[in-house]
Short mmCIF file of C-alpha atoms and ligand atoms in Angstrom, two decimals:
data_model
loop_
_atom_site.label_atom_id
_atom_site.label_comp_id
_atom_site.label_asym_id
_atom_site.label_seq_id
_atom_site.Cartn_x
_atom_site.Cartn_y
_atom_site.Cartn_z
CA MET A 1 58.20 123.21 234.30
CA ASN A 2 57.89 120.28 236.69
CA ASN A 3 58.20 122.65 239.59
CA LEU A 4 55.20 124.57 238.35
CA ILE A 5 53.22 121.49 238.00
CA ALA A 6 54.21 120.52 241.58
CA HIS A 7 53.37 123.97 242.95
CA ALA A 8 49.87 123.79 241.11
CA ASN A 9 49.26 120.43 242.65
CA GLU A 10 50.26 121.49 246.10
CA LYS A 11 47.72 124.44 245.80
CA ILE A 12 45.01 122.21 244.69
CA GLU A 13 45.52 119.64 247.51
CA MET A 14 45.47 122.50 250.02
CA PHE A 15 42.35 124.30 248.62
CA ASN A 16 40.49 121.00 248.51
CA GLN A 17 41.48 119.98 251.90
CA GLY A 18 39.84 123.30 253.19
CA ILE A 19 36.62 122.42 251.24
CA VAL A 20 36.43 118.97 252.92
CA GLU A 21 36.97 120.53 256.40
CA ARG A 22 34.33 123.32 255.87
CA ASN A 23 31.91 121.16 254.15
CA PRO A 24 31.89 117.89 256.18
CA ALA A 25 30.17 114.69 254.50
CA GLU A 26 29.15 116.57 251.36
CA TYR A 27 30.99 114.05 249.10
CA GLU A 28 29.41 115.00 245.82
CA PHE A 29 30.22 118.72 246.45
CA HIS A 30 33.74 117.80 247.23
CA GLN A 31 34.03 115.89 244.01
CA ALA A 32 32.65 118.73 241.92
CA VAL A 33 34.89 121.40 243.43
CA ARG A 34 38.05 119.11 243.01
CA GLU A 35 37.20 118.73 239.33
CA PHE A 36 36.66 122.27 238.82
CA THR A 37 39.81 123.42 240.72
CA GLU A 38 42.02 120.95 238.93
CA SER A 39 41.28 122.99 235.87
CA VAL A 40 41.00 126.51 237.32
CA ILE A 41 43.97 126.67 239.76
CA PRO A 42 46.70 126.12 237.17
CA PHE A 43 44.88 128.81 235.02
CA LEU A 44 44.84 131.25 238.15
CA MET A 45 48.64 131.05 238.46
CA ASN A 46 49.11 132.54 235.08
CA HIS A 47 46.20 135.15 235.62
CA GLU A 48 46.96 136.94 238.80
CA LYS A 49 44.09 139.26 238.86
CA TYR A 50 41.64 136.50 239.65
CA SER A 51 43.79 134.87 242.33
CA ASP A 52 44.26 138.31 244.19
CA GLY A 53 40.57 138.53 244.63
CA HIS A 54 40.31 135.23 246.57
CA ILE A 55 37.81 134.37 243.91
CA LEU A 56 37.73 130.56 244.27
CA GLU A 57 37.17 130.78 248.01
CA ARG A 58 34.16 133.15 247.30
CA MET A 59 32.88 130.98 244.46
CA THR A 60 32.85 127.70 246.53
CA GLU A 61 30.48 129.39 249.27
CA PRO A 62 26.89 129.53 248.23
CA ASP A 63 25.14 132.88 248.56
CA ARG A 64 22.60 131.23 250.82
CA ILE A 65 20.70 128.02 251.36
CA VAL A 66 17.15 127.96 252.39
CA ILE A 67 16.19 124.71 254.24
CA PHE A 68 12.58 123.85 255.12
CA ARG A 69 9.91 121.28 256.13
CA VAL A 70 7.36 120.18 253.75
CA CYS A 71 4.30 118.48 255.38
CA TRP A 72 1.62 116.95 253.31
CA GLU A 73 -1.26 114.49 253.74
CA ASN A 74 -1.26 111.12 251.75
CA ASP A 75 -4.26 109.26 250.29
CA GLU A 76 -4.65 107.38 253.45
CA GLY A 77 -4.90 110.68 255.50
CA HIS A 78 -1.65 110.41 257.33
CA ILE A 79 0.67 113.22 257.66
CA CYS A 80 4.05 112.96 256.00
CA CYS A 81 7.07 115.23 256.37
CA ASN A 82 9.93 115.87 254.08
CA ARG A 83 12.84 118.04 254.00
CA ALA A 84 13.52 120.58 251.04
CA TRP A 85 16.26 122.92 250.11
CA ARG A 86 17.04 125.84 247.66
CA VAL A 87 20.71 126.38 247.22
CA GLN A 88 21.07 129.79 245.75
CA PHE A 89 24.75 129.45 244.73
CA ASN A 90 25.81 132.60 242.74
CA ASN A 91 23.79 135.38 240.98
CA SER A 92 26.70 137.46 239.70
CA ILE A 93 25.74 137.29 235.95
CA GLY A 94 21.78 137.04 236.38
CA PRO A 95 19.17 135.78 238.59
CA TYR A 96 19.51 132.35 240.10
CA LYS A 97 18.48 129.55 237.68
CA GLY A 98 18.40 125.78 238.04
CA GLY A 99 16.17 122.75 238.60
CA LEU A 100 14.43 121.09 241.44
CA ARG A 101 15.08 117.41 242.17
CA PHE A 102 12.67 114.97 244.04
CA HIS A 103 14.54 111.80 244.89
CA PRO A 104 15.19 110.01 248.27
CA ASN A 105 18.96 110.38 247.85
CA VAL A 106 18.60 114.20 247.71
CA SER A 107 20.76 115.96 250.45
CA GLN A 108 22.44 119.20 250.97
CA GLY A 109 25.82 117.91 249.47
CA VAL A 110 24.03 116.66 246.30
CA LEU A 111 22.19 119.95 245.74
CA LYS A 112 25.36 122.03 246.52
CA PHE A 113 27.29 120.03 243.75
CA LEU A 114 24.43 120.53 241.40
CA GLY A 115 24.13 124.35 242.29
CA PHE A 116 27.89 124.79 241.87
CA GLU A 117 28.05 123.17 238.44
CA GLN A 118 24.82 124.96 237.44
CA VAL A 119 26.82 128.46 237.90
CA TYR A 120 29.42 127.70 235.35
CA LYS A 121 27.10 125.76 232.90
CA ASN A 122 24.79 128.69 232.86
CA ALA A 123 27.56 131.09 232.21
CA LEU A 124 28.61 129.06 229.23
CA THR A 125 25.39 129.50 227.48
CA GLY A 126 26.05 133.20 226.99
CA LEU A 127 22.71 134.03 228.77
CA PRO A 128 22.26 136.01 231.75
CA MET A 129 21.57 133.41 234.39
CA GLY A 130 23.04 132.71 237.77
CA GLY A 131 23.10 129.34 239.28
CA ALA A 132 20.97 127.42 241.87
CA LYS A 133 19.60 124.12 242.61
CA GLY A 134 16.87 122.72 244.91
CA GLY A 135 14.88 119.87 245.72
CA SER A 136 13.63 117.37 248.44
CA ASN A 137 14.16 113.87 249.62
CA PHE A 138 10.51 113.18 248.59
CA ASP A 139 10.12 110.00 246.29
CA PRO A 140 7.40 110.48 243.69
CA LYS A 141 7.78 106.84 242.85
CA GLY A 142 4.55 105.03 243.64
CA LYS A 143 2.79 108.18 244.68
CA SER A 144 -0.67 108.91 243.34
CA ASP A 145 -1.08 112.19 241.17
CA ARG A 146 -3.11 113.70 244.07
CA GLU A 147 -0.22 112.94 246.59
CA VAL A 148 2.27 114.60 244.22
CA MET A 149 -0.12 117.60 243.89
CA ARG A 150 -0.41 118.01 247.63
CA PHE A 151 3.39 117.74 248.09
CA CYS A 152 4.10 120.16 245.38
CA GLN A 153 1.54 122.77 246.71
CA SER A 154 3.12 122.38 250.30
CA LEU A 155 6.57 122.80 248.94
CA MET A 156 5.74 125.87 246.85
CA THR A 157 3.87 127.50 249.90
CA GLU A 158 7.29 127.97 251.36
CA LEU A 159 9.47 128.22 248.36
CA SER A 160 7.45 130.98 246.77
CA ARG A 161 8.83 133.48 249.29
CA HIS A 162 12.45 132.89 248.00
CA ILE A 163 11.80 132.94 244.20
CA GLY A 164 10.54 135.34 241.49
CA GLU A 165 10.89 136.10 237.83
CA ASP A 166 14.02 138.47 238.51
CA THR A 167 15.20 136.67 241.69
CA ASP A 168 15.37 132.83 241.27
CA ILE A 169 13.62 130.71 238.49
CA PRO A 170 13.38 127.04 239.26
CA ALA A 171 12.64 124.25 236.73
CA GLY A 172 12.68 120.48 236.54
CA ASP A 173 15.30 117.75 237.19
CA ILE A 174 15.16 114.31 238.22
CA GLY A 175 11.66 113.38 239.55
CA VAL A 176 10.35 116.84 238.46
CA GLY A 177 8.73 116.71 235.00
CA ALA A 178 5.67 118.43 233.37
CA ARG A 179 3.32 117.17 235.96
CA GLU A 180 5.27 118.52 238.86
CA ILE A 181 6.11 121.87 237.28
CA SER A 182 2.42 122.29 236.52
CA TYR A 183 1.36 121.88 240.20
CA LEU A 184 4.15 124.02 241.44
CA PHE A 185 3.41 126.89 239.00
CA GLY A 186 -0.40 126.65 239.78
CA GLN A 187 0.32 127.10 243.52
CA TYR A 188 2.89 130.04 242.84
CA LYS A 189 0.21 131.86 240.64
CA ARG A 190 -2.43 131.37 243.30
CA LEU A 191 -0.15 132.50 246.17
CA ASN A 192 1.12 135.70 244.34
CA ASN A 193 -1.92 136.55 242.13
CA ARG A 194 0.68 137.19 239.38
CA PHE A 195 0.94 135.18 235.99
CA VAL A 196 4.92 135.69 235.39
CA GLY A 197 7.66 133.32 234.26
CA THR A 198 8.88 132.23 237.74
CA LEU A 199 9.31 128.60 236.75
CA THR A 200 10.41 127.11 233.44
CA GLY A 201 9.38 123.86 231.79
CA LYS A 202 5.81 125.03 231.90
CA GLY A 203 3.10 123.50 229.82
CA LEU A 204 2.58 125.04 226.36
CA SER A 205 -0.83 126.38 227.13
CA PHE A 206 0.58 128.44 230.14
CA GLY A 207 3.80 130.01 228.99
CA GLY A 208 6.03 126.97 228.28
CA SER A 209 8.43 127.07 225.43
CA LEU A 210 8.50 124.59 222.48
CA ILE A 211 11.60 122.44 222.47
CA ARG A 212 12.24 122.91 226.29
CA ALA A 213 11.40 119.26 226.93
CA GLU A 214 13.60 118.10 224.11
CA ALA A 215 16.54 120.61 224.77
CA THR A 216 18.86 118.81 227.06
CA GLY A 217 18.78 115.65 225.00
CA TYR A 218 18.78 117.49 221.76
CA GLY A 219 21.62 119.76 223.09
CA VAL A 220 23.85 116.91 224.20
CA VAL A 221 23.69 115.49 220.58
CA TYR A 222 24.40 118.94 219.00
CA PHE A 223 27.36 119.26 221.19
CA THR A 224 28.66 115.80 220.42
CA GLN A 225 28.41 116.48 216.74
CA HIS A 226 30.73 119.50 217.06
CA VAL A 227 33.17 117.31 219.15
CA LEU A 228 33.20 114.78 216.45
CA HIS A 229 33.48 117.35 213.58
CA GLN A 230 36.47 119.05 215.43
CA HIS A 231 38.12 115.75 215.17
CA GLY A 232 37.30 114.84 211.61
CA GLN A 233 34.64 112.46 212.55
CA SER A 234 30.83 112.17 212.12
CA PHE A 235 27.63 110.22 213.10
CA SER A 236 27.90 108.12 210.09
CA ASP A 237 27.73 104.33 210.97
CA LYS A 238 27.79 105.00 214.67
CA THR A 239 26.21 103.11 217.45
CA ALA A 240 25.20 104.51 220.92
CA VAL A 241 24.85 103.22 224.35
CA ILE A 242 22.68 105.36 226.61
CA SER A 243 21.84 105.19 230.17
CA GLY A 244 18.69 106.50 231.83
CA SER A 245 15.01 106.55 230.33
CA GLY A 246 13.88 109.92 231.60
CA ASN A 247 13.69 113.35 229.88
CA VAL A 248 17.28 113.71 228.92
CA ALA A 249 17.91 110.08 227.75
CA LEU A 250 14.85 109.57 225.74
CA PHE A 251 15.22 113.01 223.68
CA CYS A 252 19.17 112.26 223.32
CA ALA A 253 17.93 108.86 221.82
CA GLU A 254 15.43 110.59 219.67
CA LYS A 255 17.82 113.11 218.18
CA LEU A 256 20.50 110.48 217.64
CA ILE A 257 17.88 108.24 215.71
CA HIS A 258 16.87 111.20 213.63
CA LEU A 259 20.64 111.61 212.71
CA GLY A 260 20.99 108.09 211.70
CA VAL A 261 22.67 106.81 214.74
CA LYS A 262 21.76 103.28 216.10
CA VAL A 263 20.78 103.46 219.79
CA VAL A 264 21.18 100.03 221.43
CA THR A 265 20.63 100.53 225.19
CA LEU A 266 18.59 102.47 227.71
CA SER A 267 18.18 101.91 231.54
CA ASP A 268 16.64 102.89 234.92
CA SER A 269 17.57 102.26 238.43
CA SER A 270 16.64 98.71 238.26
CA GLY A 271 18.66 97.53 235.14
CA PHE A 272 19.22 98.12 231.48
CA ILE A 273 17.68 96.78 228.11
CA HIS A 274 19.92 95.87 225.08
CA ASP A 275 18.17 95.94 221.67
CA PRO A 276 20.86 94.92 219.14
CA ASP A 277 18.45 95.71 216.31
CA GLY A 278 18.34 99.50 217.45
CA ILE A 279 15.54 101.36 219.13
CA ASP A 280 13.66 103.16 216.43
CA LEU A 281 11.19 106.02 216.66
CA GLU A 282 8.25 103.63 217.07
CA LYS A 283 9.71 101.80 219.94
CA LEU A 284 10.81 105.08 221.47
CA HIS A 285 7.26 106.46 221.32
CA TRP A 286 6.07 103.52 223.04
CA LEU A 287 8.74 103.92 225.72
CA ARG A 288 7.85 107.51 226.20
CA GLU A 289 4.39 106.66 226.93
CA LEU A 290 5.65 103.84 229.33
CA LYS A 291 7.94 106.45 231.31
CA PHE A 292 6.13 109.78 231.09
CA ASN A 293 2.46 108.67 231.47
CA LYS A 294 2.27 105.08 232.91
CA ARG A 295 5.34 105.49 234.93
CA GLY A 296 6.51 102.00 234.21
CA ARG A 297 9.90 100.20 234.37
CA ILE A 298 12.21 99.62 231.61
CA SER A 299 12.21 95.96 232.06
CA GLU A 300 8.69 96.21 230.37
CA TYR A 301 10.43 97.07 227.02
CA ALA A 302 11.98 93.69 226.72
CA GLN A 303 8.52 92.03 227.36
CA GLN A 304 7.21 94.22 224.62
CA PHE A 305 9.87 93.83 222.12
CA SER A 306 11.34 90.40 221.51
CA THR A 307 14.46 91.82 220.01
CA ALA A 308 15.65 93.07 223.36
CA LYS A 309 17.06 91.57 226.44
CA TYR A 310 16.86 92.88 230.09
CA TYR A 311 19.77 92.91 232.42
CA PRO A 312 18.61 93.46 236.02
CA ASP A 313 20.93 95.27 238.54
CA GLN A 314 23.51 96.12 235.71
CA ARG A 315 24.60 99.08 233.88
CA PRO A 316 24.82 99.26 229.99
CA TRP A 317 28.59 100.17 229.79
CA VAL A 318 29.54 96.55 229.01
CA ILE A 319 27.79 96.74 225.69
CA PRO A 320 29.86 97.68 222.57
CA GLY A 321 29.33 101.16 220.89
CA ASP A 322 31.18 104.11 219.41
CA MET A 323 29.56 106.60 221.63
CA ALA A 324 28.41 106.48 225.27
CA PHE A 325 25.76 109.02 226.79
CA PRO A 326 25.35 108.58 230.49
CA CYS A 327 21.94 110.33 231.04
CA ALA A 328 20.67 109.06 234.39
CA THR A 329 22.37 110.44 237.56
CA GLN A 330 25.73 111.29 239.32
CA ASN A 331 28.50 108.73 239.55
CA GLU A 332 26.76 106.04 237.43
CA LEU A 333 29.90 105.36 235.30
CA ASP A 334 32.99 104.38 237.43
CA LEU A 335 36.60 103.41 236.65
CA ASN A 336 35.51 99.78 235.95
CA ASP A 337 32.84 101.01 233.52
CA ALA A 338 35.25 103.31 231.88
CA LYS A 339 37.66 100.28 231.34
CA ALA A 340 34.89 98.30 229.80
CA LEU A 341 34.05 101.07 227.42
CA VAL A 342 37.69 101.64 226.35
CA SER A 343 38.18 97.90 225.80
CA ASN A 344 35.33 98.07 223.44
CA HIS A 345 37.01 101.07 221.65
CA ILE A 346 34.64 103.75 222.77
CA LEU A 347 35.30 107.01 220.67
CA VAL A 348 33.33 109.60 222.45
CA VAL A 349 31.75 109.95 225.93
CA ALA A 350 29.13 112.86 226.42
CA GLU A 351 27.59 113.52 229.83
CA GLY A 352 23.86 113.97 229.55
CA ALA A 353 23.37 113.81 233.24
CA ASN A 354 25.14 115.95 235.81
CA MET A 355 28.58 114.41 236.91
CA PRO A 356 27.73 110.97 235.84
CA CYS A 357 31.32 109.83 235.56
CA THR A 358 33.42 109.51 238.57
CA LEU A 359 36.86 111.42 238.73
CA GLU A 360 38.68 108.24 238.21
CA ALA A 361 36.54 107.47 235.14
CA VAL A 362 37.20 110.87 233.66
CA ARG A 363 41.00 110.63 234.32
CA PHE A 364 41.01 107.26 232.57
CA PHE A 365 39.13 108.48 229.46
CA GLU A 366 41.74 111.47 229.27
CA GLU A 367 44.65 108.81 229.59
CA LYS A 368 43.33 106.75 226.89
CA GLU A 369 42.52 109.75 224.65
CA VAL A 370 38.78 109.25 224.54
CA LEU A 371 36.90 112.33 223.48
CA PHE A 372 35.15 113.42 226.71
CA ALA A 373 32.37 115.94 226.77
CA PRO A 374 31.78 117.11 230.29
CA ALA A 375 28.04 117.88 231.64
CA LYS A 376 28.58 121.64 232.18
CA ALA A 377 29.02 121.90 228.39
CA ALA A 378 27.25 118.96 226.94
CA ASN A 379 23.99 119.07 228.86
CA ALA A 380 23.62 122.97 228.92
CA GLY A 381 20.96 123.01 226.24
CA GLY A 382 18.15 122.47 228.82
CA VAL A 383 18.87 125.47 230.91
CA ALA A 384 19.47 127.41 227.71
CA VAL A 385 16.06 126.80 226.50
CA SER A 386 14.83 127.63 229.90
CA GLY A 387 16.63 130.97 229.44
CA LEU A 388 14.74 131.42 226.05
CA GLU A 389 11.47 130.40 227.80
CA GLN A 390 12.09 133.36 230.20
CA SER A 391 12.74 135.60 227.33
CA GLN A 392 9.39 134.51 225.61
CA ASN A 393 7.62 135.14 228.90
CA SER A 394 9.01 138.62 229.39
CA GLN A 395 7.89 139.43 225.75
CA ARG A 396 4.60 137.77 226.31
CA PHE A 397 5.23 135.90 223.06
CA ALA A 398 5.84 132.50 221.89
CA TRP A 399 8.59 131.52 219.29
CA SER A 400 8.24 128.69 216.80
CA ARG A 401 9.69 125.32 217.12
CA GLU A 402 12.21 126.01 214.45
CA GLU A 403 13.31 129.37 215.98
CA VAL A 404 13.86 127.84 219.44
CA ASP A 405 15.66 124.79 217.87
CA GLU A 406 17.88 127.26 215.65
CA ARG A 407 18.69 129.37 218.83
CA LEU A 408 19.62 126.04 220.79
CA GLN A 409 21.90 124.95 217.97
CA GLN A 410 23.64 128.26 218.00
CA ILE A 411 24.09 128.15 221.81
CA MET A 412 25.52 124.69 221.85
CA ALA A 413 27.96 125.93 218.95
CA HIS A 414 28.93 128.93 221.09
CA ILE A 415 29.72 126.62 224.09
CA HIS A 416 31.78 124.39 221.96
CA LYS A 417 33.79 127.36 220.68
CA GLN A 418 34.53 128.47 224.29
CA CYS A 419 35.72 124.92 225.23
CA VAL A 420 38.06 124.89 222.24
CA GLU A 421 39.36 128.54 223.21
CA TYR A 422 40.00 127.54 226.78
CA GLY A 423 40.78 124.02 226.54
CA LYS A 424 43.57 123.95 224.00
CA GLY A 425 46.24 121.39 225.06
CA GLU A 426 49.37 120.27 223.40
CA GLY A 427 49.38 120.04 219.52
CA ASP A 428 45.72 119.94 218.40
CA THR A 429 44.29 118.33 221.60
CA ILE A 430 41.43 119.81 223.38
CA ASN A 431 40.67 119.12 226.96
CA TYR A 432 36.91 119.78 227.20
CA VAL A 433 36.91 119.53 230.97
CA ASN A 434 39.37 122.34 231.20
CA GLY A 435 37.79 124.40 228.47
CA ALA A 436 34.22 124.19 230.08
CA ASN A 437 35.57 124.99 233.60
CA ILE A 438 37.85 127.84 232.51
CA GLY A 439 35.30 129.39 230.20
CA GLY A 440 32.60 129.41 232.66
CA PHE A 441 34.90 130.73 235.44
CA VAL A 442 36.24 133.65 233.43
CA LYS A 443 32.74 134.99 232.75
CA VAL A 444 31.55 134.75 236.47
CA ALA A 445 34.91 135.94 237.92
CA GLU A 446 34.87 139.02 235.74
CA ALA A 447 31.36 140.02 237.11
CA MET A 448 32.35 139.14 240.76
CA LEU A 449 35.57 141.30 240.40
CA ALA A 450 33.72 144.23 239.03
CA TYR A 451 31.33 144.28 242.08
CA GLY A 452 34.29 144.61 244.39
CA ILE A 453 34.48 142.65 247.60
CA ALA A 454 31.18 140.83 248.24
N1 LIG B 1 15.98 117.69 232.82
C1 LIG B 1 16.81 118.61 232.47
O1 LIG B 1 16.52 119.51 231.74
C2 LIG B 1 18.23 118.42 232.83
C3 LIG B 1 18.60 117.34 233.51
N2 LIG B 1 19.94 117.15 233.61
C4 LIG B 1 20.42 115.90 234.39
O2 LIG B 1 20.08 114.77 233.67
C5 LIG B 1 19.98 113.63 234.65
C6 LIG B 1 18.65 112.93 234.27
O3 LIG B 1 17.60 113.97 234.47
P1 LIG B 1 16.15 113.86 233.79
O4 LIG B 1 16.33 113.12 232.63
O5 LIG B 1 15.61 115.23 233.90
O6 LIG B 1 15.37 113.19 235.00
P2 LIG B 1 14.31 112.02 234.99
O7 LIG B 1 13.65 111.88 236.27
O8 LIG B 1 13.38 112.28 233.68
O9 LIG B 1 15.00 110.70 234.59
C7 LIG B 1 15.92 110.22 235.43
C8 LIG B 1 16.37 108.82 234.85
O10 LIG B 1 17.52 108.29 235.71
C9 LIG B 1 17.27 107.09 236.21
N3 LIG B 1 17.86 106.79 237.45
C10 LIG B 1 17.65 107.58 238.52
N4 LIG B 1 18.43 107.10 239.56
C11 LIG B 1 19.15 106.03 238.93
C12 LIG B 1 20.22 105.35 239.26
N5 LIG B 1 20.62 105.32 240.60
N6 LIG B 1 20.78 104.42 238.47
C13 LIG B 1 20.36 104.28 237.30
N7 LIG B 1 19.28 105.13 236.71
C14 LIG B 1 18.79 106.07 237.58
C15 LIG B 1 15.66 107.06 236.27
O11 LIG B 1 15.25 105.67 236.21
C16 LIG B 1 15.27 107.79 235.00
O12 LIG B 1 15.32 107.02 233.85
C17 LIG B 1 20.23 114.27 235.91
O13 LIG B 1 21.52 114.03 236.31
C18 LIG B 1 19.83 115.73 235.77
O14 LIG B 1 20.49 116.55 236.96
C19 LIG B 1 20.86 117.99 233.26
C20 LIG B 1 20.52 119.14 232.54
C21 LIG B 1 19.10 119.51 232.43
O1 LIG B 2 16.17 124.50 232.96
C1 LIG B 2 16.77 124.93 234.15
O2 LIG B 2 16.62 125.95 234.70
C2 LIG B 2 17.49 123.78 234.88
C3 LIG B 2 18.12 122.74 234.26
C4 LIG B 2 18.94 122.00 235.16
O3 LIG B 2 18.57 121.74 236.22
C5 LIG B 2 20.33 121.69 234.79
O4 LIG B 2 20.92 122.13 233.83
O5 LIG B 2 20.94 120.69 235.45
#
């Protein structure tokens, strides 16, 4: 047994050394592949048909990456120049699908990690979607609506050659919300003279789906409910600490509040707010207006509501709670944060953001038997409803709120079932990281093997 583990560890080290050598300085991509291979390589050793096909080598090389210049004019009439990418990672089980991110720290390594994870997340949903991710180092913060519009139109002028309703269907991510998707879709339609569902997250009056805005946050909560239920627990009398205050964080908070959970923190890149009385629906409504329309800072919450305190330049993980939902960005919860959560007896950590926990933090949660729901499974509700938006566009039909929510709940239950099937550990334990990685892997690998060598 010990020999087998040592052999698996040796294989993991060798494989990841190759990844680092072939993809220099793409640290987030190295991290994502390491986490995945720590689950999948031991599985491969008992399932030879996959290892014979050199499947992991093929899966860690994107199908293609498009890199391009985006020039646009700011309100002062100056020419600005950004870089943009679309990483089309794998279309074995369906057209490429995944969001666009606008943030100054966007790089090829960040988009490759996101595209790689998207492949297996999308596979878990059970819908026919491949994986991709894209974006730009453009910073929407402080830009006028007109500047954002000119940037989006310029970006789409190039991107439109590489996407299509049966080829690649982008959506939103950090810095790309309803406003940006509208500008991007408007330009796509104008360039192609076709009204088709080539983007998701669209406005409701032009092909968007009900519940798409809510889906990622709601999905995280539905998934967490299954994890708790599986372990004889429920949301009753629970308190939640959440990071972020964007699309995922605010709808995660909303669903938790609907289900009777007390939500006490939210954050942005400048700091966090702690409201020991709990953030109720009225306060949340005010916050949504602040974040989505006024584009203000989270510190303003503490000026508006005297029950809350603002902590600049800090993260919310020091605040006691039963459940933690990191919903902001990658690597926002490290080993020290994990130790703080464990010392406050955290029961469950569910990743709303993509890879918000460092590898060391995840290992610490596993060691301390904290229930841990990884992003690939927990936050798949967003892309799942994007898939449902595509179906509605193809049918030229719109489903009711209830119908989409019902399907979202079914998909999250299905993802949980796969995690349980593939993540069974000793006794009654379930390793959700293994479950999500192996469950996603099997589906994509089966398709790749069926195609032969490609
Ligand atoms: N929008 C979606 O449907 C999905 C998003 N995700 C992931 O969820 C996370 C959040 O995305 P969205 O809510 O869509 O973006 P958003 O742009 O609506 O919100 C991002 C939030 O993160 C905060 N943030 C950004 N950088 C930060 C930093 N360095 N430290 C602390 N806070 C920071 C921002 O202030 C904002 O509150 C990302 O990891 C994204 O990839 C995952 C699945 C689907
Ligand atoms: O809705 C989509 O297509 C993409 C969502 C996304 O970017 C993600 O799941 O990380």
